[in-house]
CSV table of C-alpha atoms in Angstrom, one decimal:
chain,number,residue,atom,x,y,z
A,1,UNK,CA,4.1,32.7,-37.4
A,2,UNK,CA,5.4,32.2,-34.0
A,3,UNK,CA,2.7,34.0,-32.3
A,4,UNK,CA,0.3,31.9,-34.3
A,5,UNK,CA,2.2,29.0,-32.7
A,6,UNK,CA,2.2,30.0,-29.5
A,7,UNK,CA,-1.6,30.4,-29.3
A,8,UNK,CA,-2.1,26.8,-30.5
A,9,UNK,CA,0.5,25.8,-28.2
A,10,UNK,CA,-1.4,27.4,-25.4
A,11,UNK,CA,-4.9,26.6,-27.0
A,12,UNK,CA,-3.5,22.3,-26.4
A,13,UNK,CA,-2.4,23.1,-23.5
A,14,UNK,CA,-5.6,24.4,-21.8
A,15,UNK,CA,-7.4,21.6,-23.1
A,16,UNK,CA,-5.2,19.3,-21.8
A,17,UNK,CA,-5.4,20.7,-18.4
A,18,UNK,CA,-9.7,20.5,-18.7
A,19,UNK,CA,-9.2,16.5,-19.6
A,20,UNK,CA,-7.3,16.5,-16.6
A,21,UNK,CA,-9.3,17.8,-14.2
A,22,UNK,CA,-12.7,16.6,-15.8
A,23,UNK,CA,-10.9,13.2,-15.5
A,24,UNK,CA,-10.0,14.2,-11.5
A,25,UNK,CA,-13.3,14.8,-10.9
A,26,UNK,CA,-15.1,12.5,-12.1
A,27,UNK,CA,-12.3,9.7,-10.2
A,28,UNK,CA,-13.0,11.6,-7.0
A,29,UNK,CA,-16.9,11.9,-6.9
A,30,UNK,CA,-17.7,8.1,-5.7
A,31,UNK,CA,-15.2,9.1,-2.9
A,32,UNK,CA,-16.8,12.4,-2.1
A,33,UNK,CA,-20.3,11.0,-2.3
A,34,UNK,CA,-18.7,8.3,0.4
A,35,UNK,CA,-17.3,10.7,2.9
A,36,UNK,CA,-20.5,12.8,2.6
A,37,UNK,CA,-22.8,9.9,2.8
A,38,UNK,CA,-20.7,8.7,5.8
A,39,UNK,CA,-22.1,12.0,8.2
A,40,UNK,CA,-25.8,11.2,7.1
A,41,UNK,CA,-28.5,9.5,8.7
A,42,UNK,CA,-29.6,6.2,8.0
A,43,UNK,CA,-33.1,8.1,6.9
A,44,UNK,CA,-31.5,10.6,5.2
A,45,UNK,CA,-29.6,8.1,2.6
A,46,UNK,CA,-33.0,6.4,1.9
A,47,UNK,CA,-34.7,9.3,1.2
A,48,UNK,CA,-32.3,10.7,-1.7
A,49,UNK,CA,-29.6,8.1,-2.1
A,50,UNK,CA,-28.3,10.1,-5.0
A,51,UNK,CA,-27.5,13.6,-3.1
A,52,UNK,CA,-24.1,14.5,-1.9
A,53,UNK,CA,-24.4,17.1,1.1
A,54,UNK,CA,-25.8,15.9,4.2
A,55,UNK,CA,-28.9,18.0,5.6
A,56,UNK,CA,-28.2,17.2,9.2
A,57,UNK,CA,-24.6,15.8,9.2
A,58,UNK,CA,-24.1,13.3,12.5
A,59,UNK,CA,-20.6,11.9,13.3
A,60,UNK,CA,-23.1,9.2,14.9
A,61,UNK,CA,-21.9,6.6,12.1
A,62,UNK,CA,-18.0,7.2,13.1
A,63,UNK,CA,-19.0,6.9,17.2
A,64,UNK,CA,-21.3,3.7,16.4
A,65,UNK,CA,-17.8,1.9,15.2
A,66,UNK,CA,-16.0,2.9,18.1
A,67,UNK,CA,-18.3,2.4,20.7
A,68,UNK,CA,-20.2,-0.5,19.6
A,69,UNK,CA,-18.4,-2.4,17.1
A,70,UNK,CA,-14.5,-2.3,19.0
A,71,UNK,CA,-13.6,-0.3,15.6
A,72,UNK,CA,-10.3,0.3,17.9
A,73,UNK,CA,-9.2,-3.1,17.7
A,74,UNK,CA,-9.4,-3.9,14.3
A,75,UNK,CA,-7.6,-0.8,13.5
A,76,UNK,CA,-4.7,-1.6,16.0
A,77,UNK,CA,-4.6,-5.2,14.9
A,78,UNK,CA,-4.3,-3.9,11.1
A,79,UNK,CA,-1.8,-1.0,12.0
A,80,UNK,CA,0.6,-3.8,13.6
A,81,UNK,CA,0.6,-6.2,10.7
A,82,UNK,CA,1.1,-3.5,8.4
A,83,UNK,CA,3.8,-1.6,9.8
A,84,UNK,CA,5.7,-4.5,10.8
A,85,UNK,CA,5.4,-6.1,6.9
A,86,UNK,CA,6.6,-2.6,5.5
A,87,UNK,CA,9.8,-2.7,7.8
A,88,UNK,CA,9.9,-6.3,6.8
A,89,UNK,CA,9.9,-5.7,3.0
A,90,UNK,CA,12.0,-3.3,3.3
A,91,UNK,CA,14.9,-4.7,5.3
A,92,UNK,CA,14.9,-7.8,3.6
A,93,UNK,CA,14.1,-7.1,-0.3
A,94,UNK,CA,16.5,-4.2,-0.1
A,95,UNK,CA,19.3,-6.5,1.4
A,96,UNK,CA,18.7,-9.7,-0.9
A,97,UNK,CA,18.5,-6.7,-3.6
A,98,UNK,CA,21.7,-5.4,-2.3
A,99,UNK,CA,23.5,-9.4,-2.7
A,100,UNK,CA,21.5,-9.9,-6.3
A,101,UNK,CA,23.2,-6.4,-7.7
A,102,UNK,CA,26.5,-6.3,-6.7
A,103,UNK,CA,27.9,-9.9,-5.2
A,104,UNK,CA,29.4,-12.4,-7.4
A,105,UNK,CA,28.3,-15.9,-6.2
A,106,UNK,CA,27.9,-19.2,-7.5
A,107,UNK,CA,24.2,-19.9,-8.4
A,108,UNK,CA,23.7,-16.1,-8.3
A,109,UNK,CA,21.4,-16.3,-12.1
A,110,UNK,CA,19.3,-19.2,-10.7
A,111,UNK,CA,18.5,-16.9,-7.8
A,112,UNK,CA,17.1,-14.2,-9.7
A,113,UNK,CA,15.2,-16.3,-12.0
A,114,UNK,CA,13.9,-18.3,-9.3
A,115,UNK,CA,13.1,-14.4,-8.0
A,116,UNK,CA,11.2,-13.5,-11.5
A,117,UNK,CA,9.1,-17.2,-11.4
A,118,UNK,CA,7.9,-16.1,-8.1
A,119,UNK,CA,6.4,-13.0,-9.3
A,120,UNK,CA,4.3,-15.0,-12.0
A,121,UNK,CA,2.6,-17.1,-9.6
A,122,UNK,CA,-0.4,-15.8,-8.2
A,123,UNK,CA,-0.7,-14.9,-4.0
A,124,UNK,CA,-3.7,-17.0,-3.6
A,125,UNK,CA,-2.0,-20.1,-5.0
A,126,UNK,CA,0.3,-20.5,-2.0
A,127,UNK,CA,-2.3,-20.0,0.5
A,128,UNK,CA,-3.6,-24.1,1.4
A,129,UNK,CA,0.0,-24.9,1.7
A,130,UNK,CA,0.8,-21.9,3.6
A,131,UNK,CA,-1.8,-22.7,5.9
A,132,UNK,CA,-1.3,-26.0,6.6
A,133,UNK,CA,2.8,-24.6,7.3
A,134,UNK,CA,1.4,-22.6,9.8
A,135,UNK,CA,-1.0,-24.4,11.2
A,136,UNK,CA,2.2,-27.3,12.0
A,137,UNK,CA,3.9,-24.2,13.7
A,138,UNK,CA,1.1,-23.5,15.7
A,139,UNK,CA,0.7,-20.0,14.7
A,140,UNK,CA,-3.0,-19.8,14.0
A,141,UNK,CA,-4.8,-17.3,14.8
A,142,UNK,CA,-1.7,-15.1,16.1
A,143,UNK,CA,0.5,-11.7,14.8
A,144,UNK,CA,3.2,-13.9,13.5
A,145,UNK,CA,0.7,-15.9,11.1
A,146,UNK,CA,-0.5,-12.8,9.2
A,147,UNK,CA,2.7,-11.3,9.1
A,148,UNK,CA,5.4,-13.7,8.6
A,149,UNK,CA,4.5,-14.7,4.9
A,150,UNK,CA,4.7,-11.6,3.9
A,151,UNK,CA,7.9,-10.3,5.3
A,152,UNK,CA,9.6,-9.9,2.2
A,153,UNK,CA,8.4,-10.2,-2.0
A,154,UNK,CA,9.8,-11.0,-5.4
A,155,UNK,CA,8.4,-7.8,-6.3
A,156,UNK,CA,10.2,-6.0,-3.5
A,157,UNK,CA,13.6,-7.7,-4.5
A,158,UNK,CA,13.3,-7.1,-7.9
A,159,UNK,CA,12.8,-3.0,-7.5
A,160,UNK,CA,15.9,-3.2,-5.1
A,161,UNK,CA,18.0,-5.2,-7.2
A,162,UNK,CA,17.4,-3.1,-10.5
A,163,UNK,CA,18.0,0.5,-8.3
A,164,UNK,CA,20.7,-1.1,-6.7
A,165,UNK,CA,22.1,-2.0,-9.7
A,166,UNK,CA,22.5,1.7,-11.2
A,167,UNK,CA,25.0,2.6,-8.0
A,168,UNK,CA,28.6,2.9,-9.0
A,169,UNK,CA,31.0,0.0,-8.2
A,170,UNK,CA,33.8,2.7,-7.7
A,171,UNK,CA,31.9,3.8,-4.7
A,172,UNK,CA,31.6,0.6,-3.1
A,173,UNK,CA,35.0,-0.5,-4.1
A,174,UNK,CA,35.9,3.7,-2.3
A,175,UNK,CA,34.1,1.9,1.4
A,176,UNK,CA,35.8,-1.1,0.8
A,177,UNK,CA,39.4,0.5,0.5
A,178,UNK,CA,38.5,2.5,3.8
A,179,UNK,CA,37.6,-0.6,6.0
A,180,UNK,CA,34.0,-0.6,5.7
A,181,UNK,CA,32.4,-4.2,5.7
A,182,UNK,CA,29.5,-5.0,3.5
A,183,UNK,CA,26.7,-4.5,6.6
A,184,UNK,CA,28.4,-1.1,6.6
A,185,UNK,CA,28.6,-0.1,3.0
A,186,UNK,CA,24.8,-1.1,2.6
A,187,UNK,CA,23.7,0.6,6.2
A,188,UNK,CA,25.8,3.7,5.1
A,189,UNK,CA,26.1,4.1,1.5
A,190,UNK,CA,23.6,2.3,-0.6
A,191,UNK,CA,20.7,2.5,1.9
A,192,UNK,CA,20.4,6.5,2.0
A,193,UNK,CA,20.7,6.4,-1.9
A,194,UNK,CA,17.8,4.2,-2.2
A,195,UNK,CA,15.1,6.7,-0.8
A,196,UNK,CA,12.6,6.7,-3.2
A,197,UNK,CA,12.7,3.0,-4.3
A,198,UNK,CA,12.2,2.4,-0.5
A,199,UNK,CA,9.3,5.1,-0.5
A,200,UNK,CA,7.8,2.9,-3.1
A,201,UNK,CA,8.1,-0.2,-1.7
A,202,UNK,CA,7.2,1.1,1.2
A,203,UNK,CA,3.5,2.6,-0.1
A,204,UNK,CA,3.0,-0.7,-2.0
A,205,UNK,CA,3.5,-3.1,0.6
A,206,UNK,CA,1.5,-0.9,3.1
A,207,UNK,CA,-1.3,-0.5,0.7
A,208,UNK,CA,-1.2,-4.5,0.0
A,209,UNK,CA,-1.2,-5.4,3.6
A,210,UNK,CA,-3.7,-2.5,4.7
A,211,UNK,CA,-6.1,-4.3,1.9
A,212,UNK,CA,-5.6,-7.7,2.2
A,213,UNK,CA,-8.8,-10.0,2.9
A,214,UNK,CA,-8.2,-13.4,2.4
A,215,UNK,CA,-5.2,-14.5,4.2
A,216,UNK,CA,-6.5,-12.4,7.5
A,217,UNK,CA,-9.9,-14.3,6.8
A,218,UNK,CA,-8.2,-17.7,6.7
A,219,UNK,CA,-5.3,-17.3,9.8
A,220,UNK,CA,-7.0,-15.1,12.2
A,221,UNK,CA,-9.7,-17.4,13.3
A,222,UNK,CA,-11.0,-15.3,16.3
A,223,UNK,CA,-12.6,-11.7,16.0
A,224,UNK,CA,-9.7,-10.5,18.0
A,225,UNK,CA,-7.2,-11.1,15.7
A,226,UNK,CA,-9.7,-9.6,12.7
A,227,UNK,CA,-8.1,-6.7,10.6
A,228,UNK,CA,-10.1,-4.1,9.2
A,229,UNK,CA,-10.8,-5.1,6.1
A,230,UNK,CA,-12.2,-8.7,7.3
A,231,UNK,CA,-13.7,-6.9,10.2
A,232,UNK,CA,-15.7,-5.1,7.8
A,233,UNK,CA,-16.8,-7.8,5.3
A,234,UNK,CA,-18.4,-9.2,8.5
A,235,UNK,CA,-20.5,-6.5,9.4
A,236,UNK,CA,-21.6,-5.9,5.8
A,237,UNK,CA,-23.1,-9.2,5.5
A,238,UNK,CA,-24.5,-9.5,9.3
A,239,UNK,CA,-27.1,-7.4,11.0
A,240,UNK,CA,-26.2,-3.6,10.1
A,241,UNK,CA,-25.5,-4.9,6.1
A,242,UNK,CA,-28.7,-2.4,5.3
A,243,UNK,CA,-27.1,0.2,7.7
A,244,UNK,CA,-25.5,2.2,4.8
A,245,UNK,CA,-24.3,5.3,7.2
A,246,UNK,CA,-22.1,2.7,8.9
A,247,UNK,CA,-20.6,0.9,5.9
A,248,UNK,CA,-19.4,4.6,4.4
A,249,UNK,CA,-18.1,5.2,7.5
A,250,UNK,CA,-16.2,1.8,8.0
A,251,UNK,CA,-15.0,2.7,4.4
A,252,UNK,CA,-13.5,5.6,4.9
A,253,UNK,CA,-12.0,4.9,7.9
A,254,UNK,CA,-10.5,1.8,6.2
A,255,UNK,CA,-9.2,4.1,3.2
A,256,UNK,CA,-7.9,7.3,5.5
A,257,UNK,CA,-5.0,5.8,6.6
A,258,UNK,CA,-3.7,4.9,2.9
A,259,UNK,CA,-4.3,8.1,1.5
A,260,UNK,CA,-2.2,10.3,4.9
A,261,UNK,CA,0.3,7.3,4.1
A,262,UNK,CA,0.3,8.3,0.0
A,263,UNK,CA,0.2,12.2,1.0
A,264,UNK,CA,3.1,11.9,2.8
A,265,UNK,CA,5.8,10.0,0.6
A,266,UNK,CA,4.0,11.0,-2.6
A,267,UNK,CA,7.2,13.3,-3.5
A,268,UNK,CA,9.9,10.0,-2.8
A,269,UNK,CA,7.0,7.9,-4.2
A,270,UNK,CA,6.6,10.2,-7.9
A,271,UNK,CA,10.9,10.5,-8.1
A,272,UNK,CA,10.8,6.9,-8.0
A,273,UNK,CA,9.1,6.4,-11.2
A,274,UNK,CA,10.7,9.2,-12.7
A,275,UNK,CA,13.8,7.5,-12.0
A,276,UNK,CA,12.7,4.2,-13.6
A,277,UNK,CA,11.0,6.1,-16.6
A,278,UNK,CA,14.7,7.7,-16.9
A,279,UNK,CA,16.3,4.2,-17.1
């Protein structure tokens, strides 16, 4: 009986390992076919758009974006607002997360709801008056524009505030009895506990400001101040759109940097939903 059990236990097992991987591979071929197609000539694609190995592979495509089309700029320009929106989000939400779970304050419920109606309402709502904010500051068209609105999210206060939440008073109160201030308790003691909500956050708002499109479109005005995504959209629709070598490569390099970013927290990133699966 048992060995009977154990075989069937095995039997579900293996099969559930096949789904996974038939369900891997076929989520990864589009991106394989991609960073094939993106080492191909422009007469290679045509003549078998279907096939996946290159017969002559050319980093031509990748030099082309570089040399020609100032790849380097958009990538910096990107890479700036990006970085500085992650260490943004994650100095803000994790302090107005740190205030929201453990401060006592007048007004402190209308806070947090007015946190949670936020999170309903739709990005692209906010954008003509955000616009016409910025446009009154005179920050068209700069760094500041395309970060500043996103320095900080509901959904960035809300993951702090819940994780937050889970720490132990009696620790806090431990800081407190020793001196500590509350810039010191949270630099000290609840910021290192809060490694893989950060990780997450961090990976989210990376991903979201590595792929936005339409606030870049609207604020940067000027192809210097183009991130890669916009700078992209305009190449697909202008002279090279029927270069397909070029577009995969402008893909992939758009892509690469989210997927090193994801490689390298994945292990803070997968605790983190562990942890909230646990609560």
């Amino acid at each position: 009986m048992r060995a009977t059990f154990d075989r069937l236990w095995a039997r579900r097992r293996l099969l559930t390992y096949l789904g996974l991987v038939v369900a891997v591979v076929i989520t990864l071929l589009p991106f394989l076919w991609m960073l094939l197609g993106s080492f191909k000539t422009q007469g290679e694609i045509l003549r078998d758009p279907s096939g996946f190995l290159p017969q002559h592979p050319t980093s031509g495509n990748y030099s082309t974006w570089f040399d020609r089309l100032h790849l380097g700029r958009f990538f910096l320009n990107s890479l700036i607002v990006a970085l500085v929106t992650v260490a943004g989000n994650l100095l803000f939400c994790s302090m107005v997360g740190y205030a929201l779970a453990k401060f006592h304050f007048a007004g402190k419920r209308l806070v947090f709801t007015l946190v949670m109606i936020t999170l309903m309402v739709p990005g692209v709502v906010t954008f003509v008056p955000l616009f016409v904010l910025v446009t009154k500051l005179g920050l068209t068209n700069t760094y500041a524009a395309l970060i500043l609105p996103f320095l900080t999210s509901p959904m960035g206060v809300f993951m702090m505030r819940q994780f937050i939440s889970g720490i132990p008073d009696t620790l806090l109160e431990a800081a407190r009895i020793d001196g500590a201030g509350e810039l010191r308790i949270w630099a000290r003691i609840v910021m290192p506990l809060c490694g893989p909500p950060l990780a997450t956050l961090g990976i989210l708002t990376f991903l979201g400001s590595w792929n936005n499109f339409l606030w870049p479109l609207v604020a940067a005005q000027s192809q210097d101040m183009y991130t890669l995504p916009v700078a992209l959209s305009l190449y697909s629709t202008g002279q090279i759109a029927t270069q397909y070598g070029l577009l995969l490569a402008g893909s992939v390099l758009v892509i690469a940097p989210i997927v090193l970013v994801f490689v390298f927290v994945q292990r803070y990133f997968t605790q983190s939903i562990a942890t909230v699966g646990v609560r």
